[in-house]
Amino acid sequence: MEAPTEFPSVTFSDLATSSSAAPAAAVFSVDSSGKPRLRFVQTGSAAPLAELDLETTQVFRVGPADLLCVSEESGGNATDEKLCSKAFKVGFKTKDDSKGFATTFEEWKNGRSLKDGASLENGLIIPSKSKFDSKIEATSAKMYFHYYGQLLHQQNMLQDFVRTGTYYAAVLENKSDFEGRVVVDVGAGSGILSLFAAQAGAKHVYAVEASEMAEYAQKLISGNPSLGQRITVIKGKVEEVELPEKADILISEPMGTLLVNERMLESYIIARDRFLTPSGKMFPTLGRIHMAPFSDEYLYVEVANKALFWQQQNFFGVDLTPLHGSAFQGYFSQPVVDAFDPRLLVSPPTFHTLDFTRMKEEDLYELDIPLNFTATVGTRVHGLACWFDVLFNGSTVQRWLTTAPGSPTTHWYQLRCVLQQPLYVMAGQQITGRLHLVAHSAQSYTVYLTLSTKMWGVGAEQGGVLQTSTGKLELKEPYYRLSQPQSYAASDQQQQTVQTQSMPPQDISQLQDEIDPSLSLEQL
């Protein structure tokens, strides 16, 4: 039986009476039937002030250090089925004490813990929710699971032969990691990765899938009986389901746009903590977000010109120009998802590593990545280009899945954050900045980008920042350009081809005749 948890210094008030707050101790424990209970005992006396059944009790925050416990109980005799509510105000010395009580309440009631330092807003009920439900909006989750519950979207991913082929190779080339092992497929989708694991000789595979796709996965697996007899499909979230045994290896495809979009990586980490043995493996093992500044006059003008509609002064007798500024900002708040020519990059890329085997789930709530580049050409910088890769660190073969520009295109493409105000750089000039990603409850991230150019040339060590450009973008609302890389044009040719009112009058050809075509990505 779990040991009681006590909060020895609280104040207790029964709101049904006019009595003043009494010093008390709050004790969490279980009764003889194993049900969780909360008792309030008056300080210096063994007399109980109240005893609550946690299954019928809710907690509200009513002040910085005050909570309200509301409990529904029967009317008092066997024939009276009417429920009545009792309310008790519980006071604490500090706000941290009240947080600790709220966390403990949740742990005892639901067997789950809140994130360290989590707080309750005034009037908020602590519901009986999983960790997924507590951080993700219900409407976002509904749309998410509906999307992935459709076969046409699964087909789109399966037909990404770079993605599917790399997973197949990573598993089959590392049979020693799968033979005779228990595997958990996190977010199994169609069940294809579970079938790969079974092909590699897995002892048993638990395919966990929360969407309606679980039913299709069961059909597919049942249709391959030689493999399916070692696969169990479990419909539910990895944050909630229970498995009969620990896993020797986790396999999943949790990557979204910019690696972290859709926030499935957090579920992958939770599955690791819940199901994986201490010596277990994860496929994929780590991921890297790659970043480099880029120059693309065509793209910049394309985005800027979308707002030209709002420059009309006589649209059926209406002047639309008051909304032009807002529209202009709105278009630049959309990250651009497409494939681009790597020669558009103006410096070698850098990368930020996420080690799935060691990081905490909370590490994904906010990513703060410092940026530091040295321009290899003189040009206008229009923003930051990003892509990712993941490593399958097998015992036999280490295999990378990359979405880099210049590599075979995947359904993830690449992503570019376009700045409203481009920066001018010369070859050898330093570009610094920050990429700050903040997770939100719509299963995505708000992106804050800052790029600055520093003093360049003779006396640069005494100089500071020359130009700074910032942007705020919403990763959940990208502009899906989805074009294949266009034929490459040097920067002066781009400048001559595209003209727009939104662009500064300077001629970029004065800075450089052409971008260096020998620029290449780092070798993996």
XYZ file of C-alpha atoms in Angstrom:
524
model
C 0.000 0.000 0.000
C 1.320 3.421 -0.944
C 2.609 5.496 1.970
C 0.453 8.507 2.939
C 1.510 11.974 1.806
C 1.017 14.777 4.329
C 0.866 18.570 4.113
C 1.204 19.523 7.800
C 0.608 23.285 7.671
C -2.586 24.308 5.895
C -5.686 26.229 6.912
C -9.092 24.598 6.526
C -12.491 26.254 6.152
C -15.847 24.523 5.670
C -17.819 26.902 3.453
C -21.098 25.401 4.705
C -20.448 26.862 8.151
C -19.460 30.286 9.371
C -16.485 29.000 11.340
C -13.105 30.644 10.839
C -10.169 28.928 9.158
C -8.571 26.306 11.367
C -4.947 25.132 11.266
C -4.856 21.609 9.931
C -2.903 18.884 8.187
C -3.941 17.448 4.812
C -3.214 13.735 4.409
C -3.476 11.714 1.188
C -3.862 7.963 1.737
C -5.829 4.913 0.587
C -8.592 3.195 2.505
C -9.004 -0.535 3.143
C -10.588 -0.996 -0.304
C -7.654 0.704 -2.026
C -9.479 3.921 -2.933
C -7.568 7.223 -2.644
C -8.774 9.508 0.154
C -7.972 13.009 1.384
C -8.310 13.710 5.119
C -8.065 17.020 6.922
C -7.048 16.697 10.585
C -7.034 19.637 13.011
C -3.577 20.538 14.293
C -3.001 19.311 17.851
C -6.000 16.994 17.728
C -6.782 13.629 16.227
C -10.300 14.727 15.331
C -10.859 14.718 11.554
C -12.308 17.874 10.043
C -13.288 16.198 6.748
C -12.585 13.092 4.701
C -13.005 13.187 0.919
C -13.182 10.540 -1.769
C -10.710 11.701 -4.426
C -12.701 10.014 -7.190
C -15.571 12.473 -6.625
C -13.471 15.508 -5.682
C -12.300 18.373 -7.839
C -9.888 21.222 -7.111
C -10.181 24.879 -8.158
C -7.690 27.685 -7.689
C -9.313 30.674 -5.999
C -6.212 32.678 -5.092
C -2.425 32.692 -5.341
C -2.103 30.309 -2.365
C -5.700 29.139 -1.906
C -7.502 26.152 -3.368
C -11.137 25.093 -3.253
C -11.926 21.386 -2.820
C -15.414 20.417 -4.012
C -16.657 16.915 -3.277
C -19.892 15.234 -4.348
C -21.284 12.766 -1.828
C -24.543 10.942 -1.267
C -27.280 12.475 0.833
C -26.448 10.450 3.919
C -28.552 7.246 3.972
C -28.967 4.154 1.890
C -32.286 5.188 0.371
C -31.206 8.730 -0.551
C -29.467 8.661 -3.924
C -29.387 12.444 -4.303
C -25.894 13.910 -4.492
C -24.873 16.972 -2.574
C -21.717 19.034 -2.924
C -19.439 20.005 -0.094
C -16.884 22.768 -0.515
C -13.788 23.428 1.577
C -11.271 26.215 1.235
C -7.668 25.176 1.803
C -5.029 27.820 2.385
C -1.249 27.505 2.127
C 1.657 29.590 3.319
C 3.131 30.031 -0.155
C 2.143 29.687 -3.789
C 4.675 26.863 -4.161
C 2.960 24.937 -1.355
C -0.384 25.201 -3.156
C 1.259 24.006 -6.392
C 2.710 21.032 -4.556
C -0.693 20.156 -3.131
C -2.348 20.416 -6.562
C 0.310 18.178 -8.094
C -0.029 15.618 -5.310
C -3.813 15.681 -5.672
C -3.471 14.839 -9.367
C -0.959 12.060 -8.658
C -3.161 10.385 -6.056
C -6.349 10.783 -8.062
C -5.102 9.730 -11.484
C -1.736 8.096 -10.940
C -0.104 10.745 -13.134
C 2.106 13.700 -12.277
C 2.022 17.226 -13.607
C 5.098 18.799 -15.126
C 7.353 20.263 -12.464
C 6.439 23.857 -11.856
C 3.056 23.591 -13.598
C 0.438 25.992 -12.306
C -3.339 26.192 -12.202
C -5.120 29.277 -13.431
C -7.848 30.798 -11.302
C -11.054 28.821 -11.591
C -9.438 25.921 -13.457
C -10.560 22.391 -12.608
C -8.010 19.614 -12.400
C -9.718 17.111 -14.716
C -9.079 13.433 -15.059
C -6.977 13.760 -18.229
C -3.949 12.124 -19.740
C -0.795 14.162 -20.226
C -1.622 14.478 -23.915
C -5.086 15.856 -23.196
C -3.770 18.300 -20.616
C -1.471 20.072 -23.097
C -3.275 19.707 -26.445
C -6.513 21.425 -27.455
C -9.339 18.950 -27.994
C -10.238 20.463 -31.381
C -6.634 20.216 -32.596
C -6.369 16.603 -31.442
C -9.659 15.714 -33.143
C -8.507 17.151 -36.474
C -5.083 15.540 -36.097
C -6.424 12.034 -35.498
C -9.060 12.467 -38.203
C -6.352 13.404 -40.714
C -4.151 10.425 -39.917
C -7.164 8.124 -39.776
C -7.603 8.411 -43.557
C -5.938 5.984 -45.945
C -5.172 8.646 -48.562
C -2.837 10.422 -46.134
C -1.194 7.154 -45.141
C -0.698 6.451 -48.844
C 1.024 9.810 -49.268
C 3.549 8.841 -46.603
C 3.986 5.261 -47.816
C 4.658 6.534 -51.348
C 7.486 8.682 -50.017
C 10.019 6.043 -50.999
C 12.912 7.903 -49.391
C 11.072 7.769 -46.068
C 9.676 4.239 -46.354
C 12.784 2.781 -47.988
C 15.096 4.254 -45.364
C 13.007 2.804 -42.535
C 12.950 -0.586 -44.268
C 16.720 -0.557 -44.749
C 17.382 0.640 -41.198
C 15.326 -2.226 -39.760
C 16.371 -5.060 -42.082
C 20.058 -4.085 -42.000
C 19.952 -4.283 -38.198
C 18.172 -7.599 -37.705
C 20.294 -8.284 -34.635
C 18.497 -5.425 -32.873
C 15.069 -6.908 -33.626
C 15.451 -10.711 -33.609
C 13.747 -12.181 -30.571
C 13.006 -8.707 -29.166
C 9.831 -6.992 -28.004
C 9.073 -3.921 -30.140
C 6.643 -1.038 -29.593
C 5.567 0.901 -32.687
C 4.635 4.388 -31.447
C 1.898 5.939 -33.585
C 1.765 2.890 -35.847
C -0.480 4.372 -38.534
C -0.995 1.748 -41.232
C 1.215 -0.686 -39.309
C 3.957 -0.730 -41.942
C 6.795 -0.283 -39.430
C 5.366 -3.051 -37.256
C 5.422 -5.349 -40.277
C 9.037 -4.351 -40.992
C 9.959 -5.218 -37.396
C 8.240 -8.585 -37.731
C 10.149 -9.220 -40.977
C 13.351 -8.558 -39.033
C 12.444 -11.326 -36.575
C 10.851 -9.456 -33.673
C 9.468 -11.720 -30.961
C 6.373 -9.528 -30.634
C 5.331 -6.073 -31.790
C 2.812 -3.832 -30.048
C 1.422 -1.376 -32.617
C -0.040 1.583 -30.710
C -2.274 3.880 -32.764
C -4.803 6.407 -31.434
C -6.687 7.218 -34.643
C -9.232 5.175 -36.591
C -6.286 3.999 -38.676
C -5.854 1.307 -36.000
C -8.710 -0.609 -37.624
C -7.063 -0.443 -41.053
C -3.747 -1.477 -39.500
C -5.456 -4.527 -38.035
C -6.830 -5.438 -41.471
C -3.431 -5.051 -43.102
C -1.669 -7.048 -40.414
C -4.333 -9.789 -40.472
C -3.856 -9.954 -44.228
C -0.204 -10.870 -43.673
C -0.673 -13.773 -41.218
C 2.911 -15.014 -41.263
C 3.921 -11.672 -39.760
C 0.664 -10.629 -38.130
C 0.646 -13.454 -35.625
C 3.445 -11.622 -33.826
C 1.797 -8.189 -33.925
C -0.836 -6.816 -31.544
C -2.644 -3.613 -32.519
C -3.599 -1.450 -29.552
C -5.919 1.493 -30.161
C -5.102 4.368 -27.844
C -2.589 7.064 -26.981
C 0.851 6.030 -25.754
C 0.263 8.358 -22.807
C -2.691 6.193 -21.704
C -2.401 2.573 -22.881
C -0.928 -0.173 -20.758
C 1.312 -2.907 -22.187
C 1.879 -6.369 -20.707
C 5.676 -6.154 -20.987
C 8.562 -3.758 -21.501
C 10.009 -3.093 -24.942
C 13.553 -3.801 -26.107
C 13.195 -1.347 -28.967
C 10.902 1.521 -29.952
C 10.218 2.329 -33.569
C 8.266 5.347 -34.738
C 7.940 8.000 -37.405
C 7.311 11.025 -35.163
C 8.867 13.708 -37.373
C 6.889 16.672 -38.639
C 7.803 19.769 -40.618
C 10.994 21.242 -39.134
C 11.252 17.917 -37.234
C 9.108 19.089 -34.302
C 5.773 20.128 -35.860
C 2.704 18.203 -34.602
C 4.532 17.594 -31.295
C 4.596 13.817 -31.738
C 8.216 13.727 -30.617
C 6.907 14.351 -27.107
C 4.766 11.214 -27.307
C 7.832 9.322 -28.534
C 9.781 10.441 -25.454
C 6.855 9.561 -23.159
C 6.722 6.092 -24.737
C 10.440 5.724 -24.004
C 9.918 6.572 -20.339
C 6.870 4.304 -20.001
C 7.775 1.249 -22.053
C 11.473 0.991 -22.953
C 13.924 -1.085 -20.944
C 17.000 0.802 -19.643
C 19.220 -0.773 -22.303
C 16.639 -0.507 -25.086
C 17.123 1.117 -28.488
C 15.147 3.796 -30.300
C 14.635 3.958 -34.077
C 15.166 6.838 -34.828
C 17.812 7.559 -32.202
C 18.404 11.281 -32.662
C 17.405 14.133 -34.915
C 19.129 17.283 -36.149
C 17.606 20.574 -37.293
C 19.854 22.150 -39.940
C 19.792 25.884 -40.643
C 21.434 28.334 -43.048
C 20.628 31.827 -44.347
C 19.429 31.965 -47.951
C 18.958 34.431 -50.785
C 15.960 34.022 -53.101
C 14.609 37.127 -54.830
C 11.907 35.148 -56.628
C 10.469 33.796 -53.379
C 10.665 37.137 -51.581
C 8.775 38.935 -54.324
C 6.218 36.136 -54.587
C 5.391 36.409 -50.890
C 5.398 40.211 -50.852
C 3.197 40.481 -53.934
C 0.429 38.427 -52.347
C -0.523 41.519 -50.362
C -0.836 43.729 -53.461
C -4.534 42.868 -53.581
C -4.965 45.019 -50.482
C -3.449 48.082 -52.160
C -6.589 48.625 -54.221
C -8.186 51.989 -53.471
C -11.412 51.299 -55.347
C -12.525 47.721 -54.866
C -16.227 47.998 -55.688
C -16.070 51.462 -54.169
C -14.115 50.339 -51.088
C -10.567 51.402 -50.190
C -8.716 48.240 -49.107
C -5.414 49.912 -48.265
C -6.033 50.139 -44.489
C -5.537 46.361 -44.363
C -2.461 46.172 -46.584
C 0.040 46.326 -43.723
C -1.708 43.570 -41.786
C -1.967 41.384 -44.875
C 1.711 41.945 -45.669
C 2.699 40.830 -42.160
C 0.338 37.864 -42.367
C 1.938 36.463 -45.511
C 5.402 36.736 -43.990
C 4.170 34.882 -40.899
C 3.799 31.735 -43.006
C 6.867 29.491 -43.268
C 7.371 28.366 -46.854
C 7.404 24.602 -47.426
C 8.998 23.622 -50.726
C 12.137 22.188 -52.289
C 14.888 24.625 -53.203
C 18.290 24.636 -54.853
C 21.071 24.383 -52.225
C 23.046 27.022 -54.139
C 20.610 29.584 -52.711
C 22.311 29.155 -49.334
C 24.735 31.969 -48.516
C 26.773 30.131 -45.886
C 27.510 26.583 -44.737
C 24.705 25.272 -42.497
C 24.791 24.645 -38.770
C 22.642 22.186 -36.842
C 20.954 21.617 -33.488
C 20.803 18.046 -32.134
C 17.911 16.392 -30.296
C 18.978 13.128 -28.643
C 15.765 11.133 -28.260
C 17.432 8.636 -25.927
C 18.365 11.237 -23.301
C 16.240 14.363 -23.623
C 13.220 15.086 -21.467
C 9.767 15.599 -22.886
C 9.782 19.109 -21.411
C 12.891 19.965 -23.463
C 10.594 20.057 -26.499
C 8.283 22.685 -25.041
C 10.762 25.395 -26.027
C 13.829 25.303 -28.262
C 16.233 28.228 -28.220
C 18.902 27.892 -30.910
C 21.713 30.458 -31.286
C 22.756 31.168 -34.865
C 26.192 32.105 -36.157
C 27.167 32.032 -39.813
C 29.828 33.504 -42.079
C 28.586 34.604 -45.482
C 30.449 33.076 -48.401
C 28.987 35.536 -50.935
C 27.807 39.123 -51.123
C 24.048 39.218 -51.545
C 20.717 39.960 -49.912
C 19.717 37.505 -47.176
C 15.972 36.867 -47.306
C 15.650 34.566 -44.336
C 16.587 31.220 -42.799
C 16.353 27.857 -44.545
C 15.759 24.769 -42.399
C 15.619 21.016 -42.852
C 16.249 17.971 -40.689
C 17.695 14.494 -40.607
C 17.363 11.561 -38.207
C 19.769 8.764 -37.322
C 18.921 5.085 -36.900
C 21.804 4.018 -34.706
C 21.705 0.291 -35.314
C 24.185 -2.204 -33.929
C 25.190 -3.262 -37.445
C 24.517 -0.252 -39.673
C 24.023 3.425 -38.910
C 21.608 4.910 -41.407
C 20.493 8.511 -41.887
C 17.183 9.765 -43.264
C 17.741 13.288 -44.600
C 15.443 15.987 -45.982
C 18.323 18.222 -47.089
C 18.086 20.397 -50.210
C 19.837 18.691 -53.090
C 18.948 15.247 -51.710
C 16.024 13.199 -53.052
C 12.855 15.071 -52.151
C 10.636 13.746 -49.350
C 7.066 14.607 -48.375
C 8.561 16.875 -45.704
C 10.369 19.010 -48.343
C 12.331 21.850 -46.695
C 11.170 24.923 -44.799
C 12.134 28.574 -45.181
C 11.369 31.466 -42.863
C 11.206 34.601 -45.019
C 11.934 37.947 -43.363
C 9.976 41.083 -44.233
C 13.217 43.092 -44.287
C 16.143 41.428 -46.093
C 19.719 41.957 -44.917
C 22.701 42.952 -47.054
C 25.891 40.950 -46.523
C 29.360 40.810 -48.034
C 31.510 37.700 -48.381
C 33.194 36.988 -45.070
C 30.662 38.978 -43.042
C 29.291 37.431 -39.854
C 25.562 36.732 -39.532
C 24.268 36.060 -36.027
C 20.837 35.525 -34.569
C 18.444 33.255 -32.784
C 15.800 30.705 -33.737
C 13.327 30.410 -30.874
C 10.539 27.807 -31.065
C 7.740 27.890 -28.494
C 5.244 25.010 -28.402
C 1.514 25.693 -28.123
C -1.629 23.663 -27.561
C -2.529 23.425 -31.255
C 0.205 20.789 -31.664
C 2.698 23.132 -33.233
C 5.121 25.972 -32.564
C 5.390 29.711 -32.828
C 8.717 30.583 -34.468
C 10.642 33.700 -33.484
C 13.554 34.448 -35.823
C 16.205 37.131 -35.469
C 19.071 37.635 -37.921
C 21.718 40.362 -37.636
C 24.772 41.324 -39.648
C 27.890 42.470 -37.853
C 30.521 45.037 -38.793
C 32.680 43.704 -41.605
C 36.154 44.473 -42.868
C 38.963 46.525 -41.380
C 38.242 47.489 -37.769
C 35.404 44.991 -37.438
C 36.537 44.032 -33.958
C 35.576 47.502 -32.773
C 32.228 47.431 -34.566
C 28.851 46.034 -33.654
C 25.593 45.106 -35.326
C 24.843 46.864 -38.602
C 21.398 45.498 -39.443
C 18.797 43.368 -37.668
C 15.649 41.773 -39.036
C 13.078 39.845 -37.040
C 10.081 37.676 -37.818
C 7.300 35.840 -36.018
C 5.963 32.842 -37.890
C 3.346 30.178 -37.201
C 4.600 26.694 -37.987
C 1.064 25.297 -38.063
C 0.055 27.628 -40.924
C 2.728 27.229 -43.636
C 2.598 28.231 -47.268
C 2.811 24.921 -49.132
C 4.678 25.961 -52.237
C 5.768 22.370 -52.843
C 7.628 23.078 -56.058
C 10.587 21.103 -57.228
C 13.828 23.121 -57.214
C 13.625 25.765 -59.939
C 16.420 26.279 -62.413
C 19.095 28.222 -60.616
C 19.660 31.873 -61.490
C 22.439 34.071 -60.197
C 21.410 36.875 -57.886
C 21.853 39.638 -60.462
C 19.668 37.718 -62.918
C 17.029 37.310 -60.229
C 17.120 41.016 -59.493
C 16.694 41.946 -63.141
C 13.779 39.538 -63.573
C 11.624 40.505 -60.611
C 10.534 44.032 -59.801
C 8.125 45.001 -57.026
C 7.153 48.077 -55.112
C 7.934 46.314 -51.847
C 11.619 45.857 -52.641
C 14.330 48.393 -51.737
C 15.741 50.293 -54.726
C 19.335 49.131 -54.306
C 20.675 46.971 -57.104
C 21.902 43.698 -55.684
C 24.294 43.298 -58.594
C 26.377 46.029 -57.029
C 27.068 43.665 -54.165
C 27.905 40.567 -56.181
C 27.793 39.392 -59.749
C 26.621 35.898 -58.845
C 26.285 33.486 -55.947
C 29.121 30.993 -55.705
C 27.805 27.812 -57.384
C 30.350 25.628 -55.587
C 28.626 26.016 -52.197
C 27.642 22.583 -50.890
C 25.995 21.110 -47.819
C 27.988 19.390 -45.103
C 28.590 15.712 -45.698
C 26.674 13.452 -43.367
